[in-house]
Short mmCIF file of C-alpha atoms in Angstrom, two decimals:
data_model
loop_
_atom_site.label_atom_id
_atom_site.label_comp_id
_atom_site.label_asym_id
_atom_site.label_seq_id
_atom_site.Cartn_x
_atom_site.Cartn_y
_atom_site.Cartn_z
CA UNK A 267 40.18 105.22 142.64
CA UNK A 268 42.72 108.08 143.10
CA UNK A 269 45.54 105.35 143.36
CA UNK A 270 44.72 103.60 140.42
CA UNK A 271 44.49 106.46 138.15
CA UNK A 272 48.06 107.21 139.14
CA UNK A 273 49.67 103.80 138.64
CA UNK A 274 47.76 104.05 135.05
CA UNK A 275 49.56 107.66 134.68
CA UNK A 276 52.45 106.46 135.69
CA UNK A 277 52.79 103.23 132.86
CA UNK A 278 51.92 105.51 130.18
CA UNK A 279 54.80 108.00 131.20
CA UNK A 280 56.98 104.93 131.45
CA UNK A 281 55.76 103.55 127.83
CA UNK A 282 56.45 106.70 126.46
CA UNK A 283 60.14 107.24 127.64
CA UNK A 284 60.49 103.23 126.17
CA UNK A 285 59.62 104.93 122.88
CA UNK A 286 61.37 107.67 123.05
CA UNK A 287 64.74 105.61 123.62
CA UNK A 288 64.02 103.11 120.84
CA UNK A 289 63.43 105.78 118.32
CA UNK A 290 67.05 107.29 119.46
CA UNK A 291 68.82 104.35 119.00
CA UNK A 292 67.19 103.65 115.84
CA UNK A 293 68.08 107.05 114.42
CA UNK A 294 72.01 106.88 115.92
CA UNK A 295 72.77 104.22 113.77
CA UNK A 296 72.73 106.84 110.69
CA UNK A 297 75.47 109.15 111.52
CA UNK A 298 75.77 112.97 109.68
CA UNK A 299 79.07 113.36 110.86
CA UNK A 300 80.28 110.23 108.90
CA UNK A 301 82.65 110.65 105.94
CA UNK A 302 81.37 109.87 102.28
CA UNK A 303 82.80 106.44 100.82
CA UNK A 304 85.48 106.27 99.39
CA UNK A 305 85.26 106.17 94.69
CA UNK A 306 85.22 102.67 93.56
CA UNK A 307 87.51 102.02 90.93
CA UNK A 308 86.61 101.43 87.09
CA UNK A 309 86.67 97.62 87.45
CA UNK A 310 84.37 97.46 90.84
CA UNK A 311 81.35 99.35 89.36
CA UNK A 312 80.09 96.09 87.26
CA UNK A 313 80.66 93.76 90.03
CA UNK A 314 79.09 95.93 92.96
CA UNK A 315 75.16 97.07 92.84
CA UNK A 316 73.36 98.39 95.62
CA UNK A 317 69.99 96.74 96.35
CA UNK A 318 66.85 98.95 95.83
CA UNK A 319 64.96 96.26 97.62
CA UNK A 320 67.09 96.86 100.75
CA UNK A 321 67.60 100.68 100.68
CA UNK A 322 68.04 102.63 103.72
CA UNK A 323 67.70 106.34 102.23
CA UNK A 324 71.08 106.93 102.87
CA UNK A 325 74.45 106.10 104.14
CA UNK A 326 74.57 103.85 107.78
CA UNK A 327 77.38 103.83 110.20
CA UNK A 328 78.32 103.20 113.49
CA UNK A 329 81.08 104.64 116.23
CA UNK A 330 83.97 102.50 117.94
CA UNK A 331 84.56 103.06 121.18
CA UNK A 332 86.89 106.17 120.21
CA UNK A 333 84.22 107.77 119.12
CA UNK A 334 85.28 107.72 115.43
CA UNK A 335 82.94 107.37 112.86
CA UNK A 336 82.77 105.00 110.31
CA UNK A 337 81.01 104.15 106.48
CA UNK A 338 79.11 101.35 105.92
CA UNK A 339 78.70 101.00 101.90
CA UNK A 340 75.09 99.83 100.92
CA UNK A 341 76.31 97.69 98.29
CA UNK A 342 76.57 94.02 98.35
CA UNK A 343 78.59 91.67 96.18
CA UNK A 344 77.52 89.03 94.36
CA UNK A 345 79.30 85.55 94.51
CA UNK A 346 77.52 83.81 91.94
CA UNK A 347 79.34 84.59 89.07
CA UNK A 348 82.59 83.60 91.36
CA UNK A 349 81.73 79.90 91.83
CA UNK A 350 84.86 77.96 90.91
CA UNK A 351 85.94 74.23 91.53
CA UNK A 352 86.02 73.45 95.51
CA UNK A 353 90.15 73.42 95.01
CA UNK A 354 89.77 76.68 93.44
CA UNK A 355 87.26 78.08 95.83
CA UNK A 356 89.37 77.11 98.97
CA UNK A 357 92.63 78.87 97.73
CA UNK A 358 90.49 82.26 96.76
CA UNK A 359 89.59 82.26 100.72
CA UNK A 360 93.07 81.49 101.86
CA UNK A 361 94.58 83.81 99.69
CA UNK A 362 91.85 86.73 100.63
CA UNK A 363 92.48 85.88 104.67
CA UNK A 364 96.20 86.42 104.16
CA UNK A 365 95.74 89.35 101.96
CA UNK A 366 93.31 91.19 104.10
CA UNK A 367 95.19 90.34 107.17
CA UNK A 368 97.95 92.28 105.67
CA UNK A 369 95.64 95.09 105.40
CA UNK A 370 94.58 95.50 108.72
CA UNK A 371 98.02 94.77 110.52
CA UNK A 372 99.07 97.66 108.01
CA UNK A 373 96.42 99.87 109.97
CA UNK A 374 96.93 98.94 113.14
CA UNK A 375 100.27 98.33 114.32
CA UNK A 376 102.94 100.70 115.18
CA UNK A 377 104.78 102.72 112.65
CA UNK A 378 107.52 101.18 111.35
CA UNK A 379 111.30 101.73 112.29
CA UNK A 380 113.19 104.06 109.63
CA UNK A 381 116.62 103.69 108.94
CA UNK A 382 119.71 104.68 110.61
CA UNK A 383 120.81 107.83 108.60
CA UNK A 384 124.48 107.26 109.73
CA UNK A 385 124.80 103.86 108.36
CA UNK A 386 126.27 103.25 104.59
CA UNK A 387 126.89 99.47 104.69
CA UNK A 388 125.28 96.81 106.70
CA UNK A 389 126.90 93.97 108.88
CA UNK A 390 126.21 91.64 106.06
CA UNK A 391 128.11 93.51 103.48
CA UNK A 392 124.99 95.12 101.69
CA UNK A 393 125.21 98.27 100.84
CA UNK A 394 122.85 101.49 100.21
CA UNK A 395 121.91 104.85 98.79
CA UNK A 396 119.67 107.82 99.98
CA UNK A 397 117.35 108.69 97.67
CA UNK A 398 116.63 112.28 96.76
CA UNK A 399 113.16 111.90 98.79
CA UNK A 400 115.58 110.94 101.90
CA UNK A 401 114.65 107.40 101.55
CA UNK A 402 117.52 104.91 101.60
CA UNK A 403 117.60 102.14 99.28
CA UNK A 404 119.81 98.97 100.18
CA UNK A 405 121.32 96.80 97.38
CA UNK A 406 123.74 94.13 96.71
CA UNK A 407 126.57 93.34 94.30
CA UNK A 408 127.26 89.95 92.56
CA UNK A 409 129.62 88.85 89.88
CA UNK A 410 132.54 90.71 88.71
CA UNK A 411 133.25 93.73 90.44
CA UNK A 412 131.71 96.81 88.94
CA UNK A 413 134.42 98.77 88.53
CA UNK A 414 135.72 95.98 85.88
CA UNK A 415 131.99 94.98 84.79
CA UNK A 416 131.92 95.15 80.82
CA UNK A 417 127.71 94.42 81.61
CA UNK A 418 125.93 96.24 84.71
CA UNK A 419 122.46 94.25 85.04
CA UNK A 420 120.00 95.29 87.72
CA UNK A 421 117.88 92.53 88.79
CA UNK A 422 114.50 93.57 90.20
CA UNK A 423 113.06 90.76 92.64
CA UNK A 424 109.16 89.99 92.66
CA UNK A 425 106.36 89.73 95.53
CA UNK A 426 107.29 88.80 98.81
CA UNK A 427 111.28 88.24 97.59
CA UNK A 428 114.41 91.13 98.08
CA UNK A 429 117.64 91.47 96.87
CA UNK A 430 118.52 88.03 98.50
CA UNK A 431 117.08 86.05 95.31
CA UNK A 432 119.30 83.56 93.74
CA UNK A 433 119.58 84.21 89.81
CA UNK A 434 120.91 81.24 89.01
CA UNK A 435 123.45 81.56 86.22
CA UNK A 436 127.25 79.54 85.47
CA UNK A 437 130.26 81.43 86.78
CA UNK A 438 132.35 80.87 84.10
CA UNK A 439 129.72 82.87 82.03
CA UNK A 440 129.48 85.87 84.11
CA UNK A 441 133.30 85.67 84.47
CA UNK A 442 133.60 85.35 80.54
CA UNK A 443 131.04 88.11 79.99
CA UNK A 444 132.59 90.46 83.40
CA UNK A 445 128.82 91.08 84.69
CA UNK A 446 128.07 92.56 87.58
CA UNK A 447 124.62 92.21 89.22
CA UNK A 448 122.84 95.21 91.24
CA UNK A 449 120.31 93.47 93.26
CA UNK A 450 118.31 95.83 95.50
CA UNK A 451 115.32 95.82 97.70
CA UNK A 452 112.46 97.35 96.33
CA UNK A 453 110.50 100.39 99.00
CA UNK A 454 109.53 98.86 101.87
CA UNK A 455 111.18 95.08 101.43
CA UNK A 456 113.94 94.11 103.27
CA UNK A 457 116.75 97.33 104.33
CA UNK A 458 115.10 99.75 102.00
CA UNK A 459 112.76 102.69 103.43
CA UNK A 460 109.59 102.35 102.53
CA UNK A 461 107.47 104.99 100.48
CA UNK A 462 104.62 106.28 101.11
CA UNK A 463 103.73 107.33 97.32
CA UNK A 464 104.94 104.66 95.99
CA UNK A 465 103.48 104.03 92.40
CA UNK A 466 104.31 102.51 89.31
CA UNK A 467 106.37 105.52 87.88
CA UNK A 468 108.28 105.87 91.23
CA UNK A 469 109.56 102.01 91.03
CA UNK A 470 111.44 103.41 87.78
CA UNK A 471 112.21 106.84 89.40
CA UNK A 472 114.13 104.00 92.11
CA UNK A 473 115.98 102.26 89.66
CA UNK A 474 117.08 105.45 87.70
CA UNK A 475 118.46 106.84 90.52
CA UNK A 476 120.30 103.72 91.61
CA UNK A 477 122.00 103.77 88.40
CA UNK A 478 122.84 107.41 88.63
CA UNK A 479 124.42 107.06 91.89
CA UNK A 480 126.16 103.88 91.47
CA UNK A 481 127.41 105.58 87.64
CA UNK A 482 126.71 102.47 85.87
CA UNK A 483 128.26 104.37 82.79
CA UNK A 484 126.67 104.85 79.38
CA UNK A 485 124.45 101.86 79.61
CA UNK A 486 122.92 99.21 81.71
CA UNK A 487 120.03 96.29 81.59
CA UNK A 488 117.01 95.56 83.63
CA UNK A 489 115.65 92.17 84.68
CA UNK A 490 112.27 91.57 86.75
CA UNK A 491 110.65 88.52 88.05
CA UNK A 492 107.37 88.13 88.13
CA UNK A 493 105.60 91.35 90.59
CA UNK A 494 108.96 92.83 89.89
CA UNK A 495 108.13 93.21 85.97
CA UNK A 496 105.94 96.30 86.29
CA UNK A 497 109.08 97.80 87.43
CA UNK A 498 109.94 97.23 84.28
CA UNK A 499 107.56 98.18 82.28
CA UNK A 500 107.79 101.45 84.14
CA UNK A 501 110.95 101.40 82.73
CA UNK A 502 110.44 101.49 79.10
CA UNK A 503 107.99 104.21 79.99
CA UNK A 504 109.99 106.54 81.52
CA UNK A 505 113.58 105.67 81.11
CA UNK A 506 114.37 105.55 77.75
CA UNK A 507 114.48 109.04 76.42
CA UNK A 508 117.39 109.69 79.16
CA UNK A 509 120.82 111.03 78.01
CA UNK A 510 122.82 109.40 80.71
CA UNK A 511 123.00 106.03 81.70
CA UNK A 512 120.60 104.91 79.01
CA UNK A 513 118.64 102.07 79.23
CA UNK A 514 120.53 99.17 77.25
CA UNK A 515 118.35 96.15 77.37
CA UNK A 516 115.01 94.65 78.90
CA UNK A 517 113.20 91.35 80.34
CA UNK A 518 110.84 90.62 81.79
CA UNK A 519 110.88 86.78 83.20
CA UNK A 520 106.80 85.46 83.88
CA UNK A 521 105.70 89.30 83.89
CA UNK A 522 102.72 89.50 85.76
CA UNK A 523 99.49 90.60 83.95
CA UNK A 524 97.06 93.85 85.22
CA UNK A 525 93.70 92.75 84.27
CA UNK A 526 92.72 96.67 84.24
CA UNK A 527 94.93 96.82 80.68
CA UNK A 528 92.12 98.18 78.46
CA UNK A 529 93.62 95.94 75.92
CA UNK A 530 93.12 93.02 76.71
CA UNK A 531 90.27 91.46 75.24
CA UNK A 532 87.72 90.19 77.45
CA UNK A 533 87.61 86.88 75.51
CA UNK A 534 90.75 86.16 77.02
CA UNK A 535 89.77 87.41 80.72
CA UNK A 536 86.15 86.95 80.82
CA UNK A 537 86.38 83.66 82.77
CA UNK A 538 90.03 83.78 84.07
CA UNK A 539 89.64 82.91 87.41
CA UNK A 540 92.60 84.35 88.44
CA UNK A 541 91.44 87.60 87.56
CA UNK A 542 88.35 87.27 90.07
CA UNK A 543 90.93 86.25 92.55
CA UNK A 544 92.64 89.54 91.83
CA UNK A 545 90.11 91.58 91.92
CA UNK A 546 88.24 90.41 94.95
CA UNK A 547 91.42 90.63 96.70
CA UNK A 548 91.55 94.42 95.40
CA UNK A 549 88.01 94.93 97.07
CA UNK A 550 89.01 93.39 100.56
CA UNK A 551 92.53 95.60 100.45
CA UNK A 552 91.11 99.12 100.21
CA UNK A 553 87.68 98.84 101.45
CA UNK A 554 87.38 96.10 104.28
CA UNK A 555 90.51 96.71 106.33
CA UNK A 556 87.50 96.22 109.73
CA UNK A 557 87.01 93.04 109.13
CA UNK A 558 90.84 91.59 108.83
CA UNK A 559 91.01 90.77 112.34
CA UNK A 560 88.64 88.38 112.70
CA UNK A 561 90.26 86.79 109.74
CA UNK A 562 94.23 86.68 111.07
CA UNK A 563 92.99 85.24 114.34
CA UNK A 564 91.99 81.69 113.06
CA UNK A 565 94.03 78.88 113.99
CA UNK A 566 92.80 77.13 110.70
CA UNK A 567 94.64 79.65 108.28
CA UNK A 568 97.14 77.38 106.43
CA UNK A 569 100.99 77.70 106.34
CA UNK A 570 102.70 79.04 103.83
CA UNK A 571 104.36 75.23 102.60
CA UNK A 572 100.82 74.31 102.09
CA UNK A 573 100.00 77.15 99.84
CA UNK A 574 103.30 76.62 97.84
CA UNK A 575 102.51 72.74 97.55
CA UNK A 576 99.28 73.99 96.45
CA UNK A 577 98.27 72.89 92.14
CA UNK A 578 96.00 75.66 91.52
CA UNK A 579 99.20 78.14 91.29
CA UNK A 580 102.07 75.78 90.90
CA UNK A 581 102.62 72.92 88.18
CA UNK A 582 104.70 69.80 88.98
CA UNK A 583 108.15 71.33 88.39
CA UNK A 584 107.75 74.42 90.36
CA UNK A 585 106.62 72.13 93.37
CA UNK A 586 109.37 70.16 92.97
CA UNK A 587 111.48 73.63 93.11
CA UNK A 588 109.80 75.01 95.99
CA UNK A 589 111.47 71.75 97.96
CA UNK A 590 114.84 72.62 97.01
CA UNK A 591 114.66 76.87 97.58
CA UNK A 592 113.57 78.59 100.42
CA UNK A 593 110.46 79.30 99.13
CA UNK A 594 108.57 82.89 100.20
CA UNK A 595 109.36 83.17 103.92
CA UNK A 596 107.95 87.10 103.95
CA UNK A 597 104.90 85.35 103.45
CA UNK A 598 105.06 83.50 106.65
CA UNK A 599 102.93 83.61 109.56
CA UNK A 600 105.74 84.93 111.83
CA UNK A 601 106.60 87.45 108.93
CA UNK A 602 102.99 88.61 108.61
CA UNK A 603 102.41 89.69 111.88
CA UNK A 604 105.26 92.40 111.53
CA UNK A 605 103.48 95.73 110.45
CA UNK A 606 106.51 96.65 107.31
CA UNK A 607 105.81 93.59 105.94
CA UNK A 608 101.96 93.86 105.82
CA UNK A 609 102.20 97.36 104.57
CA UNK A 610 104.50 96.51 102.00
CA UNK A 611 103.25 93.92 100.42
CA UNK A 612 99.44 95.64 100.34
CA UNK A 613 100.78 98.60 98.93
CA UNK A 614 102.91 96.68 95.90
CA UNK A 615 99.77 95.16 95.52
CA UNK A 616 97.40 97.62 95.16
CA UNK A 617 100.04 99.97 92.50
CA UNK A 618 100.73 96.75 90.63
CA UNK A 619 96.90 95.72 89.77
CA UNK A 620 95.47 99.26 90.08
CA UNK A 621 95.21 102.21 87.53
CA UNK A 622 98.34 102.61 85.97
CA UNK A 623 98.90 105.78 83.65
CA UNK A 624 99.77 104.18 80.82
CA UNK A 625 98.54 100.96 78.89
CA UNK A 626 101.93 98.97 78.09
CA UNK A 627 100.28 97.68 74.69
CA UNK A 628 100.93 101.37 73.90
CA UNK A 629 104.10 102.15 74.54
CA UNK A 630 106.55 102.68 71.34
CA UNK A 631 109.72 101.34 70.62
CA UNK A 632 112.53 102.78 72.93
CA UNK A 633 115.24 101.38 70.78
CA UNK A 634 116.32 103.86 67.66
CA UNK A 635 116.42 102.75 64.22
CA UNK A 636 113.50 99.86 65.10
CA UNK A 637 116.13 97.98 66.94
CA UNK A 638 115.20 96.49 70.02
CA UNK A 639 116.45 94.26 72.89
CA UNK A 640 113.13 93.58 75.24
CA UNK A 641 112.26 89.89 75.99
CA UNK A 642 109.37 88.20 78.15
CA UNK A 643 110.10 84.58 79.05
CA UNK A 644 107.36 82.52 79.66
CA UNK A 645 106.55 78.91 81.07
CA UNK A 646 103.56 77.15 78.86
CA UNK A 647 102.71 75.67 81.98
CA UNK A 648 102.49 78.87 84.32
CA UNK A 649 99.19 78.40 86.28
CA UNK A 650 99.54 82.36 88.48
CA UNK A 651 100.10 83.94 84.94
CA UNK A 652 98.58 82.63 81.30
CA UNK A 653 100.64 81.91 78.56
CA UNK A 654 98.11 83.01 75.98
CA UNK A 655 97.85 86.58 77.83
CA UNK A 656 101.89 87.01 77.35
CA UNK A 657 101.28 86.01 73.64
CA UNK A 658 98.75 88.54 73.18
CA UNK A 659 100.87 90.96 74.64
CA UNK A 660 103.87 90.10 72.95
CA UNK A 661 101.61 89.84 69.55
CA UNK A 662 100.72 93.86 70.27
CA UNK A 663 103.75 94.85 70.34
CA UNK A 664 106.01 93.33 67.94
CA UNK A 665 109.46 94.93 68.72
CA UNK A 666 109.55 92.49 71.85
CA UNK A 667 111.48 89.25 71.65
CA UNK A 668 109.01 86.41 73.20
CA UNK A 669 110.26 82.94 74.22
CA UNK A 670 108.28 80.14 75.49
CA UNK A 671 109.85 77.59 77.73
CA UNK A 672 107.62 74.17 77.34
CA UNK A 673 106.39 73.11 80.49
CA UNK A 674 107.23 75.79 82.31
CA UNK A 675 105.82 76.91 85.36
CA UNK A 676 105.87 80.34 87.11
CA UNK A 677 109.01 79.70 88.86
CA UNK A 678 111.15 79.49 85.68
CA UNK A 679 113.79 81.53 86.74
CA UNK A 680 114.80 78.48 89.14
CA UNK A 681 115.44 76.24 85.89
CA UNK A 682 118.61 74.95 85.43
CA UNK A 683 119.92 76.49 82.00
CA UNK A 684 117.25 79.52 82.06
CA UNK A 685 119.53 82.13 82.92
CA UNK A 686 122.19 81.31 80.72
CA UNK A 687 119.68 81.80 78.04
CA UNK A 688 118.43 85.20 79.15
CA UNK A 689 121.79 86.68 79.51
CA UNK A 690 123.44 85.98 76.18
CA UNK A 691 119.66 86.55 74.56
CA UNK A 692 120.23 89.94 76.22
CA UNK A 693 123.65 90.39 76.11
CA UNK A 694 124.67 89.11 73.10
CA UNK A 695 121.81 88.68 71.00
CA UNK A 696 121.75 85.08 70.48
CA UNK A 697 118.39 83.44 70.05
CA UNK A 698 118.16 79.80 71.68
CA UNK A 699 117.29 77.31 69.43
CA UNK A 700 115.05 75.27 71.62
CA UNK A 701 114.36 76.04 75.69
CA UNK A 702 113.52 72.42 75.46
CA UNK A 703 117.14 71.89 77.74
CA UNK A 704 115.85 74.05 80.41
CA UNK A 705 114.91 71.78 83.49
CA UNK A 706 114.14 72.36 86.80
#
């Protein structure tokens, strides 16, 4: 009787140590020591709700083998309003896999390398700067030589491009004209530094100090393609009001289009696909960096020809003009695994479709006496950017000079008779008569 009385005390001390560990592990998966979330931006409050019916009473985390701890947001986000053709669909994914695996090769791999201090000009003949933040800024000349250059042009290059893009304009204009070119790599792409604050003021702050150092003289032009157009727009912001090397000239070539723009009317945006694109691939870059991995490791992600072959972005001619260029080799697999690359192209991202300071439907005139000399070019057929967006733009502020190029795509600056147009629009200030000539 003794005995059995003590294997019974015996279970009920082991039952209550089972308990006992059960209830700890439940209670370590919420964590005080974890830090808050991170503020969602303006955009991500609509689409992100958190679900009374699965509340928790508080914030959940968990610990990686470090020890660190980490946030787990009770929100979840809804896909139904995100339901697109299966063509459509599939390209979201593949763009979000290659976009988040740029974020978390950005947080995990080694720092980059910085720049040799010591050199001024590289074995290919580019040269570069330092910045007054100690950065150092690479660039390129083209054309006439500067010191004889009647028109100084810097060309700013877009996503995933550097100063090695091919503007492709006759010789015997740019002789006839004496232009020189300035093509530099933006922070971070190719042999310039990158920065760490970058934002959409500093990418102007970069190109006025090019042109200070380089002493363009009096006046020079700008030029961006595509990502490299809120350069640009920086530009007119800040730029203008300068009384040195003043700003002579503007365009913007397939600018792309922030959806956060107060302006634009949700009419136009409401059901833009693209714009769900955008900003689901905003959401994955700043708050899902974890889950990247997972995502870079599959052997199914497609290569970068089969996104550029791909119709959802690119319309007949641009295909046919990705077969003849290069195409965007920083976009690569090999290129993607390097961590500068990653971080780069995350953090030109996130400052080109974040919160900018300034609405560009706002800005003023930065001509005097109501003249002006700001274009946007635009392909009618541009399937990354719409047409009608450009024209609302354009519409809002009437001292720019907009030009449509009929069956256009977004790689317009490829066509065959495109930059002759821009350059004597902007140089000279002849208006084409038709863009109908301008081919791939």
């Amino acid at each position: 009787m003794r005995y059995l009385q003590k294997i019974k005390l015996l279970s009920n001390q082991q039952s209550r140590r089972s308990r006992r560990r059960s209830n700890q592990a439940t209670a370590s998966h919420k964590i005080p020591g974890a830090p808050p979330p991170p503020p969602s931006p303006p955009w991500l409050a609509s689409q992100l709700r958190s679900k009374s019916s699965q509340s928790h009473g508080g914030e959940e985390g968990f610990r990686d083998p470090r020890g660190r701890a980490h946030w787990v947001p009770e929100t979840t986000l809804s896909t139904s309003k995100f339901n697109q053709s299966g063509m459509v669909s599939t390209t979201a994914v593949v763009l979000l896999i290659g976009l988040m695996g740029m974020v978390y090769q950005a947080t995990q791999l080694t720092p980059p390398p910085q720049s040799d201090p010591n050199a001024e000009e590289h074995a290919d003949g580019s040269m570069r700067i330092r910045l007054s933040d100690g950065r150092y800024l690479a660039y390129r000349e083209k054309g006439v030589p500067r010191n004889k250059a009647k028109y100084k042009i810097i060309l700013v290059h877009g996503f995933g491009s550097s100063k090695e893009m091919n503007f492709l304009a006759p010789e015997e204009l740019i002789e006839e004209l004496g232009i020189c070119f300035l093509q530099f790599d933006r922070a971070g792409y190719g042999e310039s530094d990158p920065n760490p604050k970058r934002s959409v003021k500093s990418e102007a702050l970069d190109i006025e100090e090019l042109a200070d150092q380089l002493e363009l003289g009096s006046k020079f032009y700008v030029i961006g393609v595509s990502m490299g157009s809120y350069p640009i727009w920086s530009c007119l912001k800040y730029i203008p009001n300068r009384q040195v090397n003043l700003l002579a000239g503007a365009a913007l070539i397939v600018p792309v289009v922030n959806y956060n723009w107060r302006s634009l009317p949700q009419s136009l945006i409401r059901d833009d696909y693209r714009r769900r694109l955008v900003q689901l691939t905003y959401l994955f870059s700043s708050y899902a960096p974890g889950l990247l991995h997972w995502w870079v490791s599959q052997q199914w992600l497609p290569s970068n020809s089969v996104l550029e072959r791909n119709p959802v972005f690119f319309n007949p001619h641009d295909i046919e003009i990705l077969k003849k260029i290069p195409g965007f080799p920083m976009l690569s697999k090999a290129k993607l695994v390097e961590r500068e690359v990653f971080d780069t192209l995350r953090h030109d991202f996130l400052v080109g479709f974040g919160d900018w300071e300034f609405d560009p439907t706002d800005l003023e005139n930065p001509f005097p006496s109501n003249t002006s000399n700001v274009h946007i070019w635009q392909g009618l057929g541009d399937r990354v950017v719409p047409f009608q967006l450009q024209r609302f733009i354009s519409g809002k502020l009437p001292w720019i000079r907009y030009h449509e190029v009929p069956e256009g795509g977004h790689l317009i600056v490829h066509y065959s008779g495109l930059g002759e147009a821009v350059l004597k629009s902007l140089l000279l200030g002849e208006e084409p008569l038709t863009l109908n000539h301008v081919q791939p």
